[in-house]
Coordinates of C-alpha atoms and ligand atoms in Angstrom, one line a residue:
M1 CA 10.5 27.4 -9.0
D2 CA 8.2 26.0 -11.7
A3 CA 9.7 23.1 -13.7
S4 CA 8.6 24.7 -16.9
S5 CA 10.9 27.7 -16.4
L6 CA 14.0 25.6 -16.7
G7 CA 16.6 25.7 -19.4
R8 CA 17.3 22.7 -21.6
L9 CA 16.9 19.3 -20.0
V10 CA 19.6 16.7 -20.5
V11 CA 18.7 13.1 -19.6
V12 CA 21.4 10.5 -19.2
S13 CA 20.8 6.8 -18.9
N14 CA 22.5 3.6 -19.8
R15 CA 20.4 3.2 -23.0
I16 CA 18.3 5.7 -24.9
G17 CA 14.5 5.0 -25.1
D18 CA 12.7 4.8 -28.4
L19 CA 11.4 8.4 -28.7
G20 CA 9.8 7.5 -32.1
N21 CA 7.5 5.0 -30.3
P22 CA 7.7 5.8 -26.6
S23 CA 4.4 4.0 -25.6
A24 CA 5.8 0.8 -26.9
S25 CA 8.8 1.0 -24.6
G26 CA 7.1 1.3 -21.3
G27 CA 6.3 3.7 -18.5
L28 CA 9.7 5.1 -17.9
V29 CA 10.5 6.0 -21.5
V30 CA 7.1 7.8 -21.8
G31 CA 7.7 9.8 -18.6
I32 CA 11.1 10.9 -19.9
A33 CA 10.0 11.5 -23.5
D34 CA 7.2 13.8 -22.2
A35 CA 9.6 15.8 -20.0
L36 CA 12.0 16.2 -22.9
A37 CA 9.2 17.2 -25.3
D38 CA 8.1 19.9 -22.8
H39 CA 11.6 21.4 -22.2
G40 CA 13.4 20.6 -25.4
G41 CA 16.6 18.8 -24.8
M42 CA 18.9 16.0 -25.2
W43 CA 19.0 12.3 -24.2
L44 CA 22.4 10.7 -24.0
G45 CA 23.1 7.0 -23.6
F46 CA 24.9 4.0 -25.0
G47 CA 23.8 3.7 -28.6
G48 CA 24.3 0.0 -29.0
Q49 CA 27.3 0.3 -31.3
F50 CA 30.7 -0.9 -30.3
S51 CA 33.7 1.4 -31.0
D52 CA 36.7 0.2 -32.9
E53 CA 39.8 2.2 -33.0
G54 CA 38.9 5.6 -34.6
H55 CA 35.2 4.8 -35.1
D56 CA 33.7 6.0 -31.9
R57 CA 31.5 8.8 -33.2
P58 CA 28.1 8.9 -31.5
V59 CA 24.9 8.3 -33.4
I60 CA 22.9 11.5 -33.3
R61 CA 19.2 11.6 -34.1
R62 CA 16.6 14.3 -33.8
V63 CA 12.9 13.6 -32.9
G64 CA 11.0 16.9 -32.7
G65 CA 12.8 19.3 -30.4
V66 CA 14.8 16.4 -28.8
E67 CA 18.3 15.2 -29.8
T68 CA 19.4 11.7 -28.9
V69 CA 23.1 11.0 -28.6
G70 CA 24.0 7.3 -28.7
I71 CA 27.6 6.9 -27.8
A72 CA 29.8 4.0 -28.8
L73 CA 31.8 1.9 -26.2
P74 CA 34.5 -0.8 -26.6
A75 CA 32.8 -4.2 -26.5
Q76 CA 34.8 -5.5 -23.6
D77 CA 34.3 -2.3 -21.5
Y78 CA 30.6 -2.5 -22.1
S79 CA 30.4 -6.1 -21.0
D80 CA 32.5 -5.5 -17.9
Y81 CA 30.5 -2.4 -17.0
Y82 CA 27.0 -3.6 -17.8
N83 CA 27.0 -7.4 -17.3
G84 CA 29.8 -7.0 -14.8
F85 CA 29.7 -4.2 -12.3
A86 CA 26.2 -3.0 -12.9
N87 CA 24.4 -6.3 -13.1
S88 CA 26.7 -8.8 -11.3
V89 CA 27.6 -6.5 -8.4
L90 CA 25.3 -3.5 -7.9
W91 CA 22.0 -5.1 -9.0
P92 CA 22.3 -8.1 -6.6
L93 CA 23.7 -6.0 -3.8
F94 CA 21.1 -3.3 -4.0
H95 CA 18.4 -6.0 -4.1
Y96 CA 19.8 -7.4 -0.8
R97 CA 21.4 -10.5 -2.5
L98 CA 25.0 -10.5 -1.3
D99 CA 25.0 -14.3 -2.2
L100 CA 24.7 -13.5 -5.9
V101 CA 27.4 -10.8 -6.0
D102 CA 30.1 -11.8 -8.5
H103 CA 32.8 -9.2 -8.3
R104 CA 36.0 -9.0 -10.4
P105 CA 38.5 -6.1 -10.3
E106 CA 38.2 -5.5 -14.1
F107 CA 34.4 -4.8 -13.6
L108 CA 35.0 -1.8 -11.4
A109 CA 37.8 -0.4 -13.6
A110 CA 35.4 -0.7 -16.6
Y111 CA 32.6 0.9 -14.7
R112 CA 34.8 3.9 -13.9
R113 CA 36.0 4.2 -17.5
V114 CA 32.5 4.0 -18.9
N115 CA 31.2 6.7 -16.5
D116 CA 34.2 8.8 -17.6
T117 CA 33.4 8.2 -21.2
F118 CA 29.7 9.2 -20.7
A119 CA 31.0 12.4 -18.9
A120 CA 33.4 13.3 -21.7
A121 CA 30.7 12.8 -24.4
L122 CA 28.3 14.9 -22.4
S123 CA 30.9 17.5 -21.6
A124 CA 31.4 18.2 -25.3
R125 CA 27.7 19.0 -25.7
L126 CA 26.7 20.6 -22.4
R127 CA 25.6 24.2 -22.2
S128 CA 26.1 26.1 -19.0
D129 CA 22.4 26.5 -18.3
D130 CA 21.4 22.9 -19.0
I131 CA 20.0 20.9 -16.2
V132 CA 21.1 17.3 -16.2
W133 CA 19.0 14.3 -15.0
V134 CA 20.9 11.1 -14.6
H135 CA 19.1 7.7 -14.2
D136 CA 20.0 4.7 -12.3
Y137 CA 22.7 2.5 -10.9
H138 CA 24.8 2.3 -14.1
L139 CA 25.9 5.9 -13.7
L140 CA 26.5 6.5 -10.0
L141 CA 29.9 8.1 -10.7
L142 CA 28.8 10.4 -13.5
A143 CA 28.5 13.6 -11.4
P144 CA 32.0 13.5 -10.0
A145 CA 33.4 12.9 -13.5
L146 CA 31.4 15.9 -14.8
R147 CA 32.5 18.1 -11.9
R148 CA 36.2 17.1 -12.6
L149 CA 35.6 18.4 -16.2
G150 CA 34.6 21.7 -14.7
H151 CA 30.8 21.7 -15.0
S152 CA 28.8 23.4 -12.3
N153 CA 25.4 22.6 -13.9
R154 CA 22.5 21.4 -11.7
I155 CA 22.7 17.6 -11.8
G156 CA 20.1 15.3 -10.4
F157 CA 20.2 11.6 -9.9
F158 CA 17.3 9.1 -9.6
L159 CA 17.8 5.6 -8.4
H160 CA 15.2 3.3 -9.9
I161 CA 16.1 0.3 -7.7
P162 CA 16.2 -0.1 -3.9
F163 CA 18.9 1.3 -1.8
P164 CA 20.0 -1.4 0.7
P165 CA 20.5 -1.1 4.4
P166 CA 24.0 0.0 5.5
D167 CA 25.2 -3.5 6.5
I168 CA 24.6 -4.6 3.0
F169 CA 25.7 -1.4 1.3
L170 CA 29.1 -1.4 3.1
A171 CA 29.9 -4.7 1.4
A172 CA 30.1 -3.0 -2.0
P173 CA 33.7 -3.0 -3.2
N174 CA 33.7 0.8 -3.6
H175 CA 31.1 2.0 -1.2
E176 CA 33.0 5.1 -0.3
D177 CA 33.2 6.1 -4.0
I178 CA 29.5 5.6 -4.4
I179 CA 28.7 7.9 -1.5
D180 CA 31.2 10.4 -2.6
G181 CA 29.9 10.1 -6.2
L182 CA 26.3 10.7 -5.0
A183 CA 27.5 13.7 -3.0
A184 CA 28.5 15.4 -6.3
F185 CA 24.9 15.5 -7.5
D186 CA 22.6 18.3 -6.3
I187 CA 19.7 16.0 -5.7
V188 CA 19.5 12.3 -5.1
G189 CA 16.0 10.8 -5.5
F190 CA 14.7 7.5 -4.3
Q191 CA 11.5 5.4 -4.9
T192 CA 10.5 5.0 -1.3
Q193 CA 11.1 6.3 2.3
T194 CA 12.8 3.0 3.1
D195 CA 15.4 3.6 0.4
L196 CA 15.9 7.2 1.5
D197 CA 16.4 6.1 5.1
N198 CA 18.8 3.4 4.1
Y199 CA 20.9 5.9 2.1
R200 CA 21.0 8.4 5.0
R201 CA 21.9 5.7 7.4
A202 CA 24.8 4.6 5.1
V203 CA 26.1 8.2 4.9
A204 CA 25.8 8.5 8.7
A205 CA 27.6 5.1 9.3
M206 CA 30.4 6.1 7.0
R207 CA 30.7 9.5 8.6
K208 CA 31.1 7.9 12.0
Q209 CA 34.0 5.8 10.6
G210 CA 35.4 9.0 9.0
E211 CA 35.1 7.4 5.6
P212 CA 33.6 9.9 3.2
S213 CA 36.1 12.4 1.8
Q214 CA 33.3 14.7 0.6
Q215 CA 31.8 17.1 3.1
A216 CA 29.0 18.2 0.8
E217 CA 25.7 16.3 1.1
P218 CA 23.1 16.5 -1.7
V219 CA 19.4 17.1 -1.2
S220 CA 17.9 13.7 -0.9
A221 CA 14.2 12.9 -1.2
V222 CA 11.5 10.4 -2.3
F223 CA 9.9 10.6 -5.8
P224 CA 7.8 7.5 -6.3
I225 CA 7.7 6.7 -10.0
G226 CA 4.3 6.4 -11.6
I227 CA 2.6 5.5 -15.0
D228 CA 0.4 7.4 -17.4
V229 CA -2.8 5.9 -16.1
E230 CA -5.1 7.2 -18.8
A231 CA -2.9 6.1 -21.6
F232 CA -2.5 2.6 -20.1
A233 CA -6.3 2.2 -19.5
G234 CA -6.8 3.3 -23.1
M235 CA -4.5 0.5 -24.3
A236 CA -6.3 -2.0 -22.1
N237 CA -9.6 -1.1 -23.8
K238 CA -8.2 -1.8 -27.2
A239 CA -7.4 -5.4 -26.5
A240 CA -6.2 -7.4 -29.5
D241 CA -8.5 -10.1 -31.1
D242 CA -6.5 -13.0 -29.7
V243 CA -6.8 -11.6 -26.1
Q244 CA -10.6 -11.2 -26.6
I245 CA -11.0 -14.8 -27.9
D246 CA -8.9 -16.2 -25.1
S247 CA -11.0 -14.3 -22.6
M248 CA -14.3 -15.4 -24.1
R249 CA -13.1 -19.0 -24.0
R250 CA -12.4 -18.7 -20.3
Q251 CA -15.8 -17.1 -19.7
I252 CA -17.5 -20.1 -21.3
L253 CA -15.4 -22.5 -19.2
G254 CA -16.0 -20.4 -16.1
L255 CA -12.2 -20.0 -15.6
K256 CA -10.7 -17.1 -13.6
Q257 CA -7.3 -15.9 -14.7
I258 CA -4.4 -15.0 -12.4
I259 CA -1.6 -13.1 -14.1
G260 CA 2.0 -12.3 -13.5
I261 CA 4.1 -10.1 -15.9
D262 CA 7.8 -9.7 -15.1
R263 CA 11.3 -9.6 -16.5
L264 CA 12.8 -13.0 -15.8
D265 CA 14.8 -11.7 -12.9
Y266 CA 15.6 -13.4 -9.6
S267 CA 14.4 -10.3 -7.7
K268 CA 10.9 -10.9 -9.0
G269 CA 10.3 -14.0 -6.9
L270 CA 8.9 -16.2 -9.7
P271 CA 9.8 -19.6 -8.3
N272 CA 8.3 -18.7 -4.9
R273 CA 5.2 -17.5 -6.8
M274 CA 4.8 -20.8 -8.7
Q275 CA 5.2 -22.6 -5.4
A276 CA 2.4 -20.5 -3.9
F277 CA 0.1 -21.2 -6.8
A278 CA 0.8 -25.0 -6.4
R279 CA 0.1 -24.7 -2.7
L280 CA -3.2 -22.9 -3.5
L281 CA -4.3 -26.0 -5.5
E282 CA -3.4 -28.2 -2.5
L283 CA -5.0 -26.1 0.1
H284 CA -8.1 -25.3 -1.9
P285 CA -8.8 -28.3 -4.2
D286 CA -12.2 -26.7 -5.0
Q287 CA -10.4 -24.1 -7.1
E288 CA -9.0 -26.8 -9.4
R289 CA -10.4 -26.4 -13.0
S290 CA -11.8 -22.9 -12.1
I291 CA -8.5 -21.0 -12.3
T292 CA -5.6 -20.6 -14.6
Y293 CA -2.3 -18.8 -14.0
L294 CA -0.7 -17.0 -16.9
Q295 CA 3.0 -16.0 -16.3
I296 CA 4.7 -13.9 -18.9
A297 CA 8.4 -13.5 -18.2
S298 CA 10.5 -11.5 -20.7
P299 CA 14.1 -12.6 -21.4
T300 CA 16.6 -10.3 -19.7
R301 CA 20.4 -10.1 -19.1
E302 CA 21.0 -13.6 -20.4
D303 CA 24.8 -13.1 -20.5
V304 CA 24.9 -12.8 -16.7
D305 CA 25.5 -16.1 -14.9
A306 CA 22.9 -15.6 -12.1
Y307 CA 20.2 -15.4 -14.8
A308 CA 21.1 -18.5 -16.6
D309 CA 19.7 -20.9 -14.0
I310 CA 16.4 -19.2 -13.3
R311 CA 15.0 -20.0 -16.7
G312 CA 15.4 -23.7 -16.3
E313 CA 14.2 -23.5 -12.7
L314 CA 10.9 -21.9 -13.8
E315 CA 10.3 -24.2 -16.7
A316 CA 10.8 -27.1 -14.4
A317 CA 8.5 -25.6 -11.7
A318 CA 5.7 -24.9 -14.3
G319 CA 6.1 -28.4 -15.7
R320 CA 5.9 -30.0 -12.3
V321 CA 2.6 -28.3 -11.4
N322 CA 1.1 -29.0 -14.8
G323 CA 2.3 -32.6 -14.7
R324 CA 0.6 -33.1 -11.4
H325 CA -2.7 -31.2 -11.9
A326 CA -3.4 -30.8 -15.6
D327 CA -5.9 -32.9 -17.5
L328 CA -7.2 -32.9 -21.1
T329 CA -9.3 -29.8 -20.7
W330 CA -7.4 -27.8 -18.1
T331 CA -3.8 -26.4 -17.9
P332 CA -3.2 -24.8 -14.5
I333 CA -0.1 -22.8 -15.5
R334 CA 0.6 -21.1 -18.8
Y335 CA 4.2 -19.9 -18.9
I336 CA 5.4 -17.7 -21.7
H337 CA 9.1 -16.7 -21.9
R338 CA 8.8 -13.8 -24.4
N339 CA 8.4 -10.1 -24.9
V340 CA 4.8 -9.2 -25.5
P341 CA 3.6 -5.9 -27.2
R342 CA 2.3 -3.4 -24.6
T343 CA -1.2 -3.2 -25.9
R344 CA -1.6 -6.9 -25.6
L345 CA -0.1 -6.9 -22.1
A346 CA -2.6 -4.2 -21.1
G347 CA -5.5 -6.3 -22.5
L348 CA -4.2 -9.4 -20.7
L349 CA -4.0 -7.5 -17.4
K350 CA -7.6 -6.2 -17.8
A351 CA -8.9 -9.8 -18.6
S352 CA -7.3 -11.2 -15.4
Q353 CA -9.2 -11.4 -12.1
V354 CA -6.1 -11.5 -9.9
G355 CA -2.8 -9.6 -10.5
L356 CA 0.2 -11.3 -8.8
V357 CA 3.1 -9.0 -8.1
T358 CA 5.3 -10.7 -5.6
P359 CA 8.9 -9.6 -5.9
L360 CA 11.4 -10.5 -3.2
R361 CA 12.6 -6.9 -3.6
D362 CA 11.7 -4.3 -6.1
G363 CA 12.4 -0.5 -6.4
M364 CA 8.8 0.3 -7.3
N365 CA 7.2 -2.2 -9.7
L366 CA 5.2 -0.6 -12.5
V367 CA 3.3 -3.7 -13.3
A368 CA 1.4 -3.3 -10.0
K369 CA 0.2 0.2 -11.2
E370 CA -0.4 -1.1 -14.7
Y371 CA -2.7 -3.8 -13.3
V372 CA -4.8 -1.3 -11.4
A373 CA -5.0 1.1 -14.4
A374 CA -6.1 -1.7 -16.7
Q375 CA -9.1 -2.8 -14.6
D376 CA -12.7 -2.1 -15.4
P377 CA -13.7 0.0 -12.4
S378 CA -17.2 -1.5 -12.3
D379 CA -15.9 -5.1 -12.0
P380 CA -12.2 -4.8 -11.1
G381 CA -9.8 -7.6 -10.3
V382 CA -7.7 -7.8 -7.1
L383 CA -4.0 -7.0 -6.8
V384 CA -1.9 -9.3 -4.6
L385 CA 1.3 -7.3 -3.8
S386 CA 4.6 -8.1 -2.1
R387 CA 5.4 -5.9 0.9
F388 CA 8.9 -5.8 -0.5
A389 CA 7.9 -4.0 -3.7
G390 CA 8.4 -0.2 -3.4
A391 CA 4.8 0.1 -4.7
A392 CA 3.5 -1.4 -1.4
E393 CA 4.3 1.9 0.3
E394 CA 1.6 3.6 -1.7
M395 CA -0.7 0.7 -2.5
Q396 CA -1.9 -0.5 0.9
E397 CA -5.4 -1.4 -0.4
A398 CA -3.9 -4.3 -2.3
L399 CA -3.7 -7.7 -0.5
I400 CA -0.2 -7.2 0.9
V401 CA 1.8 -10.4 1.3
N402 CA 5.2 -11.7 2.4
P403 CA 6.4 -13.5 -0.7
Y404 CA 8.7 -15.8 1.3
V405 CA 5.7 -17.3 3.1
T406 CA 4.1 -19.7 0.6
D407 CA 0.9 -20.3 2.5
E408 CA 0.3 -16.6 3.0
V409 CA 0.5 -16.0 -0.7
A410 CA -1.7 -19.0 -1.5
H411 CA -4.3 -17.8 1.0
A412 CA -4.2 -14.2 -0.4
I413 CA -4.8 -15.5 -4.0
D414 CA -7.8 -17.5 -2.7
T415 CA -9.1 -14.5 -0.8
A416 CA -8.7 -12.4 -4.0
L417 CA -10.6 -15.0 -6.1
R418 CA -13.5 -15.0 -3.6
M419 CA -13.6 -11.3 -2.9
P420 CA -17.1 -9.8 -3.1
I421 CA -17.7 -7.1 -5.7
D422 CA -18.2 -4.2 -3.2
E423 CA -14.9 -4.9 -1.6
R424 CA -13.1 -5.2 -5.0
R425 CA -14.6 -1.9 -6.1
S426 CA -13.7 0.0 -2.9
R427 CA -10.1 -1.3 -2.9
H428 CA -9.6 -0.7 -6.6
G429 CA -11.1 2.9 -6.3
A430 CA -8.7 3.8 -3.6
L431 CA -5.7 2.4 -5.5
L432 CA -6.7 4.1 -8.7
R433 CA -7.0 7.5 -7.1
R434 CA -3.5 7.1 -5.6
I435 CA -1.8 6.0 -8.8
E436 CA -3.6 8.9 -10.7
K437 CA -2.2 11.3 -8.1
N438 CA 1.3 9.9 -8.2
D439 CA 1.5 9.4 -11.9
A440 CA 4.4 9.7 -14.4
Q441 CA 3.8 13.4 -14.8
A442 CA 3.8 14.1 -11.0
W443 CA 7.0 12.1 -10.7
R444 CA 8.9 14.1 -13.3
N445 CA 7.4 17.5 -12.3
D446 CA 8.3 16.9 -8.7
F447 CA 11.8 15.8 -9.5
L448 CA 12.5 18.6 -11.9
S449 CA 11.0 21.3 -9.6
A450 CA 13.2 20.1 -6.7
L451 CA 16.2 20.1 -9.0
S452 CA 15.5 23.6 -10.3
A453 CA 15.0 24.8 -6.7
V454 CA 18.5 24.0 -5.6
G455 CA 21.1 26.7 -5.8
R456 CA 23.8 26.3 -8.5
R457 CA 26.8 24.8 -6.8
S458 CA 30.2 26.5 -6.9
L459 CA 32.8 24.1 -8.1
A460 CA 35.0 25.0 -5.2
S461 CA 32.7 23.2 -2.9
T462 CA 32.8 19.8 -4.7
Ligands
ADQ1 P1 11.9 -3.3 -13.9 O1 12.6 -4.2 -13.0 O2 12.0 -3.7 -15.3 O3 12.2 -1.8 -13.7 P2 8.9 -2.8 -13.6 O4 8.8 -1.6 -12.8 O5 7.9 -3.8 -13.3 O6 10.3 -3.6 -13.4 O7 8.8 -2.4 -15.1 C1 8.8 -3.4 -16.1 C2 8.1 -2.8 -17.4 O8 8.3 -3.7 -18.5 C3 6.6 -2.7 -17.2 O9 6.1 -1.5 -17.8 C4 6.1 -4.0 -17.8 O10 4.8 -3.8 -18.3 C5 7.1 -4.2 -18.9 N1 7.2 -5.7 -19.1 C6 7.4 -6.6 -18.2 N2 7.4 -7.9 -18.8 C7 7.2 -7.7 -20.1 C8 7.0 -8.6 -21.2 N3 7.1 -9.9 -21.1 N4 6.8 -8.0 -22.4 C9 6.7 -6.7 -22.5 N5 6.8 -5.8 -21.5 C10 7.0 -6.3 -20.3 C11 13.0 -1.0 -12.8 C12 12.9 -1.3 -11.3 C13 11.5 -1.2 -10.9 C14 11.0 0.2 -11.2 C15 11.2 0.5 -12.6 C16 10.9 2.0 -12.9 O11 13.5 -2.6 -11.1 O12 11.4 -1.4 -9.5 O13 9.6 0.3 -10.9 O14 12.6 0.3 -13.0 O15 11.5 2.9 -12.1

């Protein structure tokens, strides 16, 4: 079935994107905003306001044919659900970091309550022919809650982050509920084949132990998320004045720029990356004074303990490298802990000869795709990409590295800096074609077509 023949689309995610200014908010919001604009529909999420007794009305806005519903939640519940279960249990666990899991019983209870609250708010507004698209690990239990309320709508789920191997997944405090919860969706989508395989192996492992109470199994498939390539390239071409001045200054000095852009998250491998850059200066002293590394790391989840240390750790690492190598005219690492407007980011990516995307584990990583989209095809830079980013499954023409092996990353940066133009062009051309094919539009059309193709479920089977 063609996705355009669907009824109203209802998107549910933890927060609502800024539909008034989608391109400022990033790839995901643009993809969803376009889908909603096509179908007409509703986007429901936490609105940012905390509910007091009797004041828990949602904030409703209308942008074109799209209604956004921002629900209110009690402050303590939101903290235990968002900082707690979602980001202190599920995020580390799904990124293979059992050592960082910090579970408390009240987290899981709040997670269930918040999923139920989302379901109740949605239930009051849901029409019987709506199709529902739920996003990410905050809402794993939304479908069973909606089914309990009697809704037989088509409901799809997309997981933006990795799905871990069974041995790790089975350490989740409520792994049976998660598998049962996913079974109440009609489709469960993943970023990569690895994630899909891990999910299916977890289901099989639990079935062997007789654990899942659900017999139904949802359709499961891979839908690699993409970006709007043309729009991002357009932004890169409109670089702000300060980006142009900075890039001219570097040209005069003969400096090549290596760039990293990430949320300041432990999954992104930033300390390892700084170490690899330092190692590059040791292994290839001839690169001194001819390169500079710009790392932009946006603040994120600062209320979660595991994020508190990484900021200090990175500042110290950048300081150490600069203290050791900098002189009056050259600063090896420029480290910026701030959000940067997207047009400026695009300009900075374009002006950089090497893109460093070296997460220890990542669902996809849109920056890898943004870096390729931003390049000048006639003189493109080189992407150094972790094999543990979901993007590596599609982007094999990048220089693929193991981010845990410092020397390997250092050598790859050196190779990228010295790569002849013909090789740069042919690698970039292949990458560009792939990200154009698997772009944001393909992602949502593929997902929504698959969701519309499943039969409507009878509630008796759930
Ligand atoms: P993230 O972990 O946030 O997303 P990523 O895919 O790289 O990771 O997306 C980050 C977005 O934020 C990019 O569009 C980037 O340009 C932007 N950004 C990063 N740093 C910024 C800064 N300092 N200022 C402004 N903007 C900045 C999760 C998963 C990923 C998955 C996406 C989408 O963890 O694996 O690719 O969702 O599914």
